[in-house]
Amino acid sequence: MSGPSTYEPKTGIERWLDSRLPIVRLGWDSFVDFPTPKNLNYWYTFGGILTVCLMVQILTGIVLAMHYVPHVDYAFASIERIDRDVNFGWLLRNIHAVGASMFFLAVYLHIFRGLYYGSYKAPREVLWILGVVIYLLMMAAAFLGYVLPWGQMSFWGATVITELFGAIPLVGGPITEWLWGGFAVGNTTLNRFFSLHYLIPFLIAGVVGLHIWALHVPGNNNPTGISVKSSNDTLPFHPYYTVKDGFAIAVFLLIFAFFVFFWPDALGHADNYIEADPLVTPAHIVPEWYLLPFYAILRAVPDKLGGVILMFGAIAVLFVLPWLDTSKVRSMRYRPMAKWFFVIFLLACLGLGWAGAELPDKMVPGLEAIGVDFLLFGRVLTIYYFAYFLVILPVLGFVEKPTERPASIDASVTGGKSAAPAAAPAE
Amino acid sequence: MTDETQTHDGDGETRRDFIFIAAGVTAAAGGVFTLWPFIDQMNPAADTLAQSTTEVPLDSLDEGMGITVMFRSRPHFVRRRTAAEVTEATDVDVARLPDNDARNVNIEDGAPATDENRSAVTATVADGVEVDPAYARSILVTGANCTHLGCVPTGGEGDYDAWFCPCHGSHYDTAGRIRRGPAPENLPIPPMTFSSPTTLVLG
């Protein structure tokens, strides 16, 4: 998508098509001959894995919609029917439900990869922002989809999340009624959630197109964070990265299949196999694992509006991250201090997930002696979460002394041995 | 071409400006009018707005008993409180409550959250019906969705012997008032009418 095209149509038909719709040229320049840094490690395979995840969700989702009934009286039963009576329904539903978790697992690894190697920095700010947009759309799709089975967690999850908007001063009440289409989560709500759940994956596919476009203008970042300087630093995408991505996808699908076939309910909640009941809230309601850190941030604040602002702020801060990190060095491989703050940040995010899963007044195992309950635990980690973006990264750029970086991507791989050919004409 | 336009300079540009602004305004207004049906269709529909009333027979309730009824698609607590519970709620200094607003649509807005202002004493009484004030005082009807994020609190729990919300730890007292936790408001009191000495109509 950038740079001079190397595509040469070989047959008459290709030439005919190329002068009318150069779609083969686009594919060739984007996914065959696209110059890619030659030092990409396996953390860089999650883009391809995520594309597979999106396709799996869309395909299984389209067929599940052929059997699902978006009505409060039938939704729960229609899911059971899919599980028991529809041919291979059990398989398709398990793939779709497990697929949501696998999608988030992959996207978190993809995001943390970007955070560690500084992939959000110039000239990739727009690429990063588009990624955060996709992540937001994913969370919306996951939330809406979780409501559809109309179990207890579906209903109460929908109630709690939509009531968040009630915290907005003045317009909060009208907005929640607008979201519900009534005075509580009900049939109207389920109908529209189904409609939107079907829409969002296609929006995601559109933004993924922009994400890849924005990737192909500056090209891939890489573990050294050093820009590509000569063709010696790169390899054509095909076959080198199609094969590497393909292998990673195969391993990923093995893990995916393990959950689908052997442990399909491991990542869900048993309460969601009880049909929705507006009269009884389950004793312990929690979101799906991939939203737990944000739930912990929400609970960390004793004030309703404050909690909501902080929770949305946790995602909003990602949008401005490219301008918060003041360091000139992209990759944390060469940032001796940032590297450790990053590790703590990673642990803090995992800890927030843990805090979100537990009751707030329960003591943290191992910290009972000093009286730390999960509420306090979550509060401390919330402070670190925001400090990482708003204090640590802005300040580190000025106080940290980066270690020596290799002269080029090529030098980092070969130790400089192929430096001589680099000086020669590239081809 | 350039000369041509320059000859019509003065009025030509004014006319063009007018057409440009008029077209822009028309497009913008048209856009808003087109958008509005798509936004408004999500608001509660006419049949949803045609809310019914819920009749609650109280004679089956002994002292200290409570039931949960559905009113306007939301659960509501109906409780006949013991004398001790009423006293406990009455003895609270309302000025020190997190929310000193009765949140009761049966009385004027912003009335203080005293136990009297929260109880069914504030209910309208139908013509020709005699209600024992002490009995009405013991009845408490509130919305059953926590004012934090809408979970249904469990009864007989919490630090104030009434309701405790398991979701995020809000404690309510025997008058359904928020005492501790993240919930910002007291549980709301729905519109109530005594249609007989022991029948309460919500709505």
XYZ file of C-alpha atoms in Angstrom:
630
model
C 0.000 0.000 0.000
C 3.033 2.271 0.112
C 6.120 2.680 -1.980
C 6.478 1.707 -5.630
C 4.532 -1.364 -6.639
C 6.504 -4.464 -7.617
C 3.509 -6.280 -9.078
C 3.903 -7.413 -12.669
C 0.813 -8.941 -14.240
C 1.892 -12.084 -16.071
C -1.172 -13.141 -18.011
C -3.497 -11.258 -20.326
C -6.396 -11.550 -17.898
C -4.309 -10.119 -15.046
C -3.248 -7.196 -17.266
C -6.860 -6.619 -18.311
C -8.041 -6.617 -14.697
C -5.075 -4.597 -13.440
C -5.917 -1.670 -15.728
C -9.548 -1.723 -14.537
C -9.434 -2.762 -10.848
C -5.896 -3.248 -9.500
C -7.092 -5.498 -6.694
C -4.507 -8.218 -7.315
C -1.823 -5.515 -7.238
C -3.160 -4.290 -3.875
C -3.034 -7.810 -2.456
C 0.426 -8.450 -3.885
C 1.917 -5.218 -2.532
C 0.221 -5.646 0.862
C 0.626 -9.317 1.643
C 3.180 -10.849 -0.717
C 6.016 -8.499 -1.514
C 5.427 -6.137 1.422
C 8.856 -5.357 2.947
C 8.779 -6.479 6.599
C 11.545 -6.084 9.201
C 13.421 -9.367 9.335
C 13.686 -9.522 13.138
C 9.985 -9.829 14.025
C 9.470 -12.328 16.852
C 6.388 -14.366 17.752
C 4.815 -11.441 19.642
C 4.271 -9.973 16.173
C 2.050 -12.838 15.016
C -1.034 -11.694 16.935
C -2.200 -9.379 14.145
C -2.706 -12.412 11.922
C -4.199 -14.402 14.804
C -6.677 -11.599 15.520
C -7.777 -11.540 11.882
C -8.540 -15.237 12.188
C -10.432 -14.599 15.452
C -12.609 -11.955 13.799
C -13.436 -14.242 10.879
C -14.272 -17.128 13.241
C -16.636 -14.907 15.272
C -18.379 -13.536 12.173
C -18.833 -16.957 10.575
C -20.096 -18.747 13.692
C -22.171 -15.686 14.622
C -23.988 -15.598 11.290
C -25.052 -19.223 11.610
C -25.974 -18.913 15.301
C -28.258 -16.002 14.375
C -30.173 -18.435 12.154
C -31.262 -20.333 15.288
C -31.290 -17.726 18.051
C -34.549 -15.957 19.033
C -34.107 -12.433 20.457
C -37.130 -12.438 22.737
C -37.120 -12.553 26.538
C -39.490 -15.545 26.546
C -37.524 -17.614 24.034
C -33.901 -16.448 24.068
C -32.728 -18.698 26.903
C -34.583 -21.718 25.482
C -33.270 -21.065 21.976
C -29.690 -21.233 23.270
C -30.452 -24.574 24.940
C -32.008 -25.735 21.671
C -28.863 -24.750 19.803
C -26.845 -26.735 22.343
C -29.035 -29.856 22.287
C -31.035 -30.089 19.075
C -29.471 -28.063 16.263
C -27.006 -30.136 14.222
C -23.530 -29.224 15.458
C -25.124 -26.354 17.375
C -23.113 -27.309 20.473
C -19.912 -26.939 18.440
C -20.813 -23.638 16.820
C -21.919 -22.071 20.093
C -18.843 -23.280 21.958
C -16.596 -21.891 19.231
C -18.400 -18.543 19.376
C -18.358 -18.304 23.181
C -14.781 -19.538 23.622
C -13.849 -17.472 20.560
C -14.757 -14.275 22.397
C -12.286 -15.116 25.174
C -9.573 -16.156 22.716
C -10.130 -12.910 20.794
C -9.478 -10.906 23.961
C -6.517 -13.063 24.975
C -4.934 -12.331 21.591
C -5.792 -8.641 21.639
C -4.257 -8.189 25.103
C -1.012 -9.837 23.993
C -1.107 -7.650 20.861
C -1.626 -4.486 22.942
C 1.082 -5.313 25.503
C 3.443 -6.124 22.617
C 2.764 -2.637 21.267
C 3.303 -1.080 24.713
C 6.639 -2.832 25.228
C 8.155 -2.182 21.809
C 6.812 1.395 21.607
C 4.657 0.662 18.570
C 2.381 3.571 19.488
C 5.076 6.173 18.905
C 5.615 8.357 15.840
C 4.991 7.672 13.025
C 2.419 5.079 14.156
C 0.080 7.195 16.349
C -2.918 6.811 14.009
C -2.276 3.083 13.731
C -2.346 2.868 17.546
C -5.493 4.987 17.893
C -7.303 2.837 15.324
C -6.266 -0.155 17.404
C -7.813 1.374 20.543
C -10.995 2.032 18.532
C -11.097 -1.651 17.545
C -10.572 -2.628 21.194
C -13.487 -0.407 22.269
C -15.721 -1.915 19.571
C -14.662 -5.389 20.714
C -15.702 -4.614 24.288
C -19.063 -3.318 23.075
C -19.611 -6.410 20.909
C -18.619 -8.735 23.757
C -20.915 -7.018 26.249
C -23.884 -7.019 23.847
C -23.262 -10.646 22.931
C -23.087 -11.707 26.563
C -26.599 -10.335 27.124
C -28.154 -12.447 24.341
C -28.365 -15.856 26.163
C -30.617 -14.067 28.678
C -29.181 -15.813 31.710
C -28.807 -14.226 35.143
C -25.358 -12.809 34.353
C -26.663 -11.529 31.012
C -29.516 -9.666 32.648
C -27.641 -8.258 35.616
C -24.556 -7.451 33.563
C -26.786 -5.493 31.186
C -28.475 -3.747 34.119
C -25.233 -2.721 35.823
C -23.505 -1.548 32.631
C -26.467 0.453 31.327
C -26.985 1.993 34.772
C -23.425 3.322 34.525
C -24.800 5.925 32.122
C -27.257 6.980 34.821
C -24.287 8.512 36.635
C -24.076 11.281 34.031
C -25.491 14.456 35.606
C -28.882 15.713 34.297
C -29.157 13.588 31.138
C -28.232 10.283 32.823
C -31.826 9.163 33.425
C -33.117 9.902 29.892
C -30.014 8.272 28.391
C -30.508 5.001 30.286
C -34.200 4.914 29.314
C -33.153 5.591 25.732
C -30.707 2.679 25.895
C -33.340 0.368 27.420
C -36.321 1.518 25.367
C -38.288 1.231 28.601
C -37.864 1.635 32.338
C -35.667 -1.397 32.894
C -33.684 -3.914 30.848
C -36.369 -5.871 28.978
C -37.473 -7.271 25.659
C -36.887 -4.022 23.760
C -33.366 -3.925 25.145
C -32.675 -7.526 24.111
C -33.922 -6.838 20.575
C -31.715 -3.840 20.001
C -28.715 -5.500 21.622
C -29.075 -8.367 19.145
C -29.250 -5.937 16.228
C -26.166 -4.034 17.408
C -24.271 -7.213 18.240
C -24.708 -8.268 14.620
C -23.600 -4.837 13.349
C -20.436 -4.233 15.354
C -18.234 -7.040 13.927
C -18.641 -5.497 10.494
C -17.655 -2.105 11.883
C -14.608 -3.824 13.397
C -13.770 -5.362 10.011
C -13.906 -1.864 8.496
C -11.614 -0.360 11.128
C -9.271 -3.357 10.769
C -8.955 -2.362 7.099
C -7.924 1.152 8.177
C -5.609 -0.340 10.842
C -3.779 -2.402 8.203
C -3.667 0.584 5.844
C -2.163 2.727 8.620
C 0.306 -0.096 9.307
C 1.428 -0.305 5.697
C 2.266 3.384 5.369
C 5.110 3.522 7.959
C 5.583 -0.277 7.874
C 5.958 -2.605 10.857
C 7.706 -1.593 14.027
C 10.088 -4.300 15.268
C 11.657 -5.503 18.540
C 14.584 -3.061 18.261
C 12.250 -0.137 17.598
C 14.793 1.082 15.016
C 13.368 2.231 11.685
C 14.090 0.278 8.518
C 17.119 1.856 6.872
C 17.835 -0.344 3.879
C 16.359 -3.326 2.091
C 18.901 -5.375 4.049
C 16.697 -4.859 7.086
C 13.606 -6.412 5.535
C 12.220 -9.595 4.025
C 9.186 -9.965 1.787
C 6.036 -10.741 3.796
C 5.510 -13.899 1.771
C 6.758 -16.550 2.384
C 8.669 -15.476 5.506
C 5.846 -14.046 7.604
C 2.945 -15.923 6.034
C 4.684 -19.068 7.271
C 5.579 -17.613 10.683
C 2.036 -16.268 11.176
C 0.625 -19.543 9.892
C 2.576 -21.539 12.461
C 1.489 -19.210 15.269
C -2.130 -19.436 14.117
C -1.914 -23.244 14.176
C -0.584 -23.242 17.768
C -3.206 -20.695 18.798
C -5.991 -22.779 17.251
C -4.757 -25.815 19.220
C -5.290 -23.915 22.479
C -8.606 -22.621 21.122
C -9.703 -26.186 20.267
C -8.682 -27.449 23.702
C -11.136 -25.058 25.340
C -13.872 -25.691 22.760
C -13.764 -29.456 23.142
C -12.632 -30.065 26.713
C -13.400 -26.990 28.803
C -16.003 -24.846 27.022
C -17.525 -23.345 30.170
C -14.252 -22.639 31.954
C -14.256 -18.971 30.958
C -17.938 -18.312 31.662
C -20.124 -18.224 34.758
C -22.421 -20.990 35.945
C -25.028 -18.348 36.885
C -25.632 -17.693 33.214
C -27.256 -21.105 32.921
C -30.050 -19.785 35.157
C -32.659 -17.870 33.171
C -32.803 -14.100 33.745
C -34.874 -13.102 36.786
C -35.445 -9.377 37.419
C -36.375 -10.134 41.049
C -33.131 -11.740 42.189
C -29.570 -10.552 41.709
C -26.927 -13.313 41.889
C -24.944 -13.060 45.111
C -21.733 -12.249 43.271
C -21.987 -10.636 39.878
C -18.818 -10.110 37.903
C -18.149 -9.414 34.234
C -16.309 -11.811 31.935
C -12.602 -12.142 32.733
C -11.471 -9.767 30.002
C -13.368 -6.833 31.525
C -12.434 -7.500 35.171
C -9.608 -4.917 35.407
C -12.018 -2.137 34.418
C -14.586 -3.456 36.883
C -11.961 -3.233 39.640
C -11.225 0.381 38.644
C -14.974 1.163 38.734
C -15.243 -0.245 42.257
C -12.084 1.463 43.473
C -13.933 4.786 43.711
C -16.550 5.196 46.458
C -18.494 7.673 44.300
C -20.804 6.544 41.453
C -19.935 9.227 38.899
C -16.259 9.203 39.895
C -16.036 5.450 39.381
C -17.616 5.678 35.954
C -15.330 8.531 34.892
C -12.245 6.660 36.067
C -13.292 3.451 34.295
C -13.816 5.188 30.960
C -10.675 7.244 31.644
C -8.679 4.004 31.841
C -9.419 3.459 28.149
C -9.411 7.133 27.144
C -5.823 7.506 28.379
C -4.747 4.964 25.743
C -5.833 7.369 22.994
C -3.314 10.008 24.096
C -0.526 7.590 25.012
C 1.568 8.467 21.901
C 1.936 11.988 23.279
C 2.408 10.992 26.921
C 5.512 8.896 26.345
C 8.298 11.451 25.955
C 11.166 9.048 25.292
C 12.869 9.200 21.891
C 13.595 5.458 22.089
C 10.776 3.198 20.939
C 11.689 -0.260 22.205
C 11.917 -0.889 25.944
C 14.671 -3.366 25.162
C 16.941 -0.305 25.326
C 15.104 1.478 28.137
C 16.542 0.059 31.389
C 14.039 1.836 33.682
C 10.898 1.799 31.543
C 11.328 -1.941 31.095
C 10.738 -2.586 34.817
C 7.906 -0.095 35.114
C 6.330 -1.969 32.190
C 6.655 -5.307 34.013
C 5.001 -3.787 37.093
C 2.280 -2.333 34.856
C 1.626 -5.776 33.374
C 1.381 -7.266 36.887
C -0.852 -4.376 37.984
C -3.268 -5.132 35.138
C -3.355 -8.813 36.123
C -3.824 -7.782 39.770
C -6.711 -5.497 38.818
C -8.295 -8.451 37.045
C -7.940 -10.462 40.238
C -9.374 -7.645 42.359
C -12.311 -7.353 39.954
C -13.132 -11.031 40.346
C -13.206 -11.017 44.173
C -15.578 -9.441 46.665
C -14.269 -5.992 47.710
C -14.204 -6.710 51.451
C -12.384 -10.030 51.129
C -8.774 -10.068 52.361
C -6.033 -10.517 49.782
C -4.385 -13.926 50.415
C -0.931 -13.357 51.932
C -1.689 -9.750 52.860
C -4.175 -10.443 55.691
C -1.568 -9.523 58.309
C -1.388 -5.912 57.089
C -5.159 -5.738 56.532
C -5.244 -5.361 52.748
C -8.643 -6.244 51.305
C -9.393 -6.402 47.580
C -10.869 -2.901 47.640
C -7.613 -1.378 48.895
C -5.620 -3.693 46.626
C -7.658 -2.494 43.635
C -7.220 1.130 44.680
C -3.431 0.887 44.869
C -3.254 -0.837 41.487
C -5.643 1.717 39.961
C -3.308 4.477 41.085
C -0.379 2.666 39.468
C -2.374 2.097 36.252
C -2.918 5.814 35.818
C 0.496 6.802 37.155
C 2.159 4.623 34.512
C 0.591 6.666 31.720
C 0.296 10.095 33.327
C 3.481 10.308 35.424
C 5.984 7.526 34.766
C 6.106 7.525 30.952
C 6.117 11.357 30.635
C 8.889 11.734 33.227
C 11.057 8.774 32.181
C 11.736 10.333 28.780
C 13.700 13.052 30.564
C 15.463 11.130 33.330
C 16.208 7.748 31.736
C 19.472 7.036 29.927
C 18.804 4.520 27.155
C 21.321 1.740 26.571
C 23.212 1.496 23.308
C 21.135 0.460 20.359
C 22.388 -1.536 17.340
C 23.214 0.413 14.215
C 20.437 -1.193 12.227
C 17.881 -3.998 12.273
C 20.285 -6.024 10.184
C 23.100 -5.440 12.681
C 20.875 -6.549 15.556
C 20.278 -9.874 13.827
C 23.667 -10.610 12.291
C 25.850 -8.712 14.767
C 26.941 -6.481 11.873
C 28.411 -9.298 9.795
C 26.310 -8.507 6.768
C 27.122 -4.829 7.015
C 29.238 -4.955 3.856
C 26.413 -6.074 1.545
C 24.253 -3.418 3.092
C 26.534 -0.766 1.637
C 26.280 -2.364 -1.791
C 23.195 -1.758 -3.962
C 20.311 -3.471 -2.271
C 19.091 -5.718 -5.056
C -14.228 33.308 -17.839
C -12.535 35.382 -15.159
C -13.713 38.587 -16.826
C -17.207 37.234 -17.061
C -17.445 36.648 -13.301
C -15.856 39.974 -12.522
C -18.542 41.818 -14.484
C -21.169 40.314 -12.194
C -18.953 40.975 -9.229
C -21.106 42.750 -6.627
C -24.523 41.146 -6.756
C -23.136 37.850 -8.153
C -21.127 37.120 -5.033
C -23.961 38.120 -2.717
C -26.366 35.841 -4.545
C -23.838 33.034 -4.441
C -23.186 33.550 -0.722
C -26.906 33.469 -0.116
C -27.379 30.267 -2.112
C -24.375 28.699 -0.401
C -25.596 29.534 3.118
C -29.209 28.613 2.303
C -28.139 25.249 0.886
C -25.911 24.608 3.910
C -28.644 25.480 6.402
C -31.188 23.346 4.512
C -28.814 20.390 4.442
C -27.979 20.747 8.141
C -31.643 21.090 9.178
C -32.593 18.214 6.890
C -29.818 16.150 8.427
C -31.092 16.780 11.927
C -34.687 15.997 10.952
C -33.548 12.793 9.239
C -31.434 11.775 12.211
C -34.085 12.391 14.863
C -36.430 9.469 13.996
C -33.440 7.143 14.082
C -32.509 8.373 17.557
C -36.029 8.693 18.952
C -37.106 5.189 17.903
C -34.935 3.905 20.747
C -36.930 5.785 23.410
C -39.725 3.930 25.262
C -42.559 3.112 22.827
C -46.202 4.093 23.318
C -47.215 0.699 24.706
C -44.295 0.800 27.116
C -45.339 4.261 28.265
C -48.927 3.118 28.877
C -47.945 1.951 32.326
C -50.247 -0.193 34.366
C -50.839 -0.066 38.060
C -50.014 -2.819 40.513
C -52.363 -3.755 43.343
C -50.671 -5.006 46.500
C -52.863 -6.758 49.119
C -51.279 -6.108 52.506
C -53.496 -8.266 54.744
C -51.294 -11.331 54.243
C -48.296 -9.432 55.613
C -47.539 -9.998 59.288
C -45.234 -7.694 61.187
C -41.664 -8.091 59.984
C -42.692 -9.667 56.686
C -41.855 -8.354 53.255
C -42.609 -9.253 49.654
C -41.234 -8.146 46.314
C -43.713 -7.067 43.641
C -43.244 -5.971 40.024
C -44.345 -2.446 39.171
C -43.537 -0.771 35.839
C -41.264 -3.710 34.951
C -39.155 -3.114 38.043
C -39.158 -5.029 41.334
C -40.363 -3.156 44.430
C -40.008 -4.053 48.095
C -43.214 -4.006 50.164
C -42.506 -4.445 53.856
C -44.550 -4.307 57.025
C -42.000 -3.198 59.538
C -41.874 -4.063 63.221
C -42.271 -1.287 65.782
C -38.574 -1.643 66.593
C -37.629 -1.113 62.961
C -39.787 2.004 62.718
C -38.243 3.370 65.904
C -34.756 2.594 64.650
C -35.438 4.505 61.418
C -37.139 7.394 63.223
C -34.267 7.919 65.672
C -31.801 8.761 62.900
C -30.564 12.346 62.576
C -31.643 13.003 58.963
C -29.181 15.862 58.537
C -26.355 13.353 58.734
C -27.722 10.994 56.069
C -25.768 10.647 52.817
C -29.000 11.572 50.999
C -31.403 13.765 52.974
C -34.122 13.743 50.334
C -37.220 11.619 50.880
C -37.197 10.570 47.163
C -40.941 10.182 47.521
C -43.170 11.214 44.589
C -46.207 11.252 46.911
C -44.992 14.375 48.709
C -43.311 17.578 47.571
C -39.824 17.417 45.993
C -36.878 17.771 48.302
C -38.729 16.900 51.518
C -36.318 15.659 54.209
C -35.757 11.907 54.415
C -37.489 11.372 57.739
C -39.050 7.996 58.382
C -42.504 9.556 58.231
C -41.793 11.030 54.785
C -40.609 7.635 53.556
C -43.413 5.431 54.883
C -46.851 4.683 53.398
C -48.291 7.402 55.648
C -47.569 9.638 52.658
C -49.792 7.546 50.362
C -52.979 9.024 48.933
C -56.118 7.562 50.543
C -59.077 6.761 48.292
C -62.430 8.385 49.119
C -64.284 6.717 51.962
C -61.358 4.619 53.093
C -60.084 4.809 56.659
C -56.456 3.850 57.202
C -54.887 3.417 60.623
C -51.932 5.887 60.611
C -49.786 3.627 62.801
C -50.404 0.765 60.392
C -49.606 2.939 57.354
C -46.448 4.098 59.110
C -45.285 0.510 59.434
C -45.637 -0.101 55.677
C -42.635 0.726 53.516
C -42.712 0.477 49.711
C -39.530 1.243 47.781
C -37.977 0.470 44.435
C -35.882 -2.686 44.800
C -33.044 -1.667 42.491
C -29.976 -0.309 44.248
C -29.485 3.315 43.217
C -25.853 2.555 42.443
C -26.057 0.208 39.468
C -29.445 -1.456 39.732
C -28.818 -4.759 41.538
C -31.508 -6.035 43.916
C -30.260 -5.764 47.540
C -30.823 -8.742 49.810
C -33.103 -8.292 52.798
C -32.190 -8.664 56.481
C -28.526 -7.984 55.893
C -26.001 -5.185 56.151
C -24.906 -2.893 58.962
C -28.361 -1.279 59.307
C -30.429 -4.485 59.623
C -32.375 -3.931 56.417
C -30.879 -4.288 52.951
C -27.420 -4.927 51.636
C -26.505 -4.796 47.958
C -24.191 -7.706 47.128
C -22.852 -6.098 43.979
C -20.857 -3.175 45.349
C -21.644 -3.142 49.055
C -24.295 -0.483 49.643
C -26.085 -0.616 53.018
C -29.697 0.575 53.364
C -31.587 1.118 56.631
C -35.110 0.074 57.664
C -36.543 3.119 55.846
C -34.726 2.146 52.609
C -32.291 5.046 52.992
C -28.706 4.724 51.807
C -26.380 4.758 54.803
C -23.032 3.525 53.545
C -21.517 2.464 50.223
C -21.351 3.774 46.664
C -25.106 4.242 46.042
C -25.870 7.971 45.766
C -29.604 8.036 46.604
C -32.261 6.537 48.886
C -34.387 3.801 47.322
C -37.227 5.629 45.480
C -40.832 5.534 46.748
C -43.386 4.858 43.972
C -46.802 6.610 43.740
C -49.114 4.869 46.243
C -52.829 4.917 47.019
C -54.733 3.030 49.738
C -57.790 1.617 47.929
C -58.906 -0.197 51.088
C -57.489 -0.183 54.632
C -55.174 -3.044 53.679
C -54.737 -2.675 49.903
C -52.139 -0.434 48.339
C -52.249 0.459 44.635
C -48.936 1.437 43.067
C -49.092 3.849 40.129
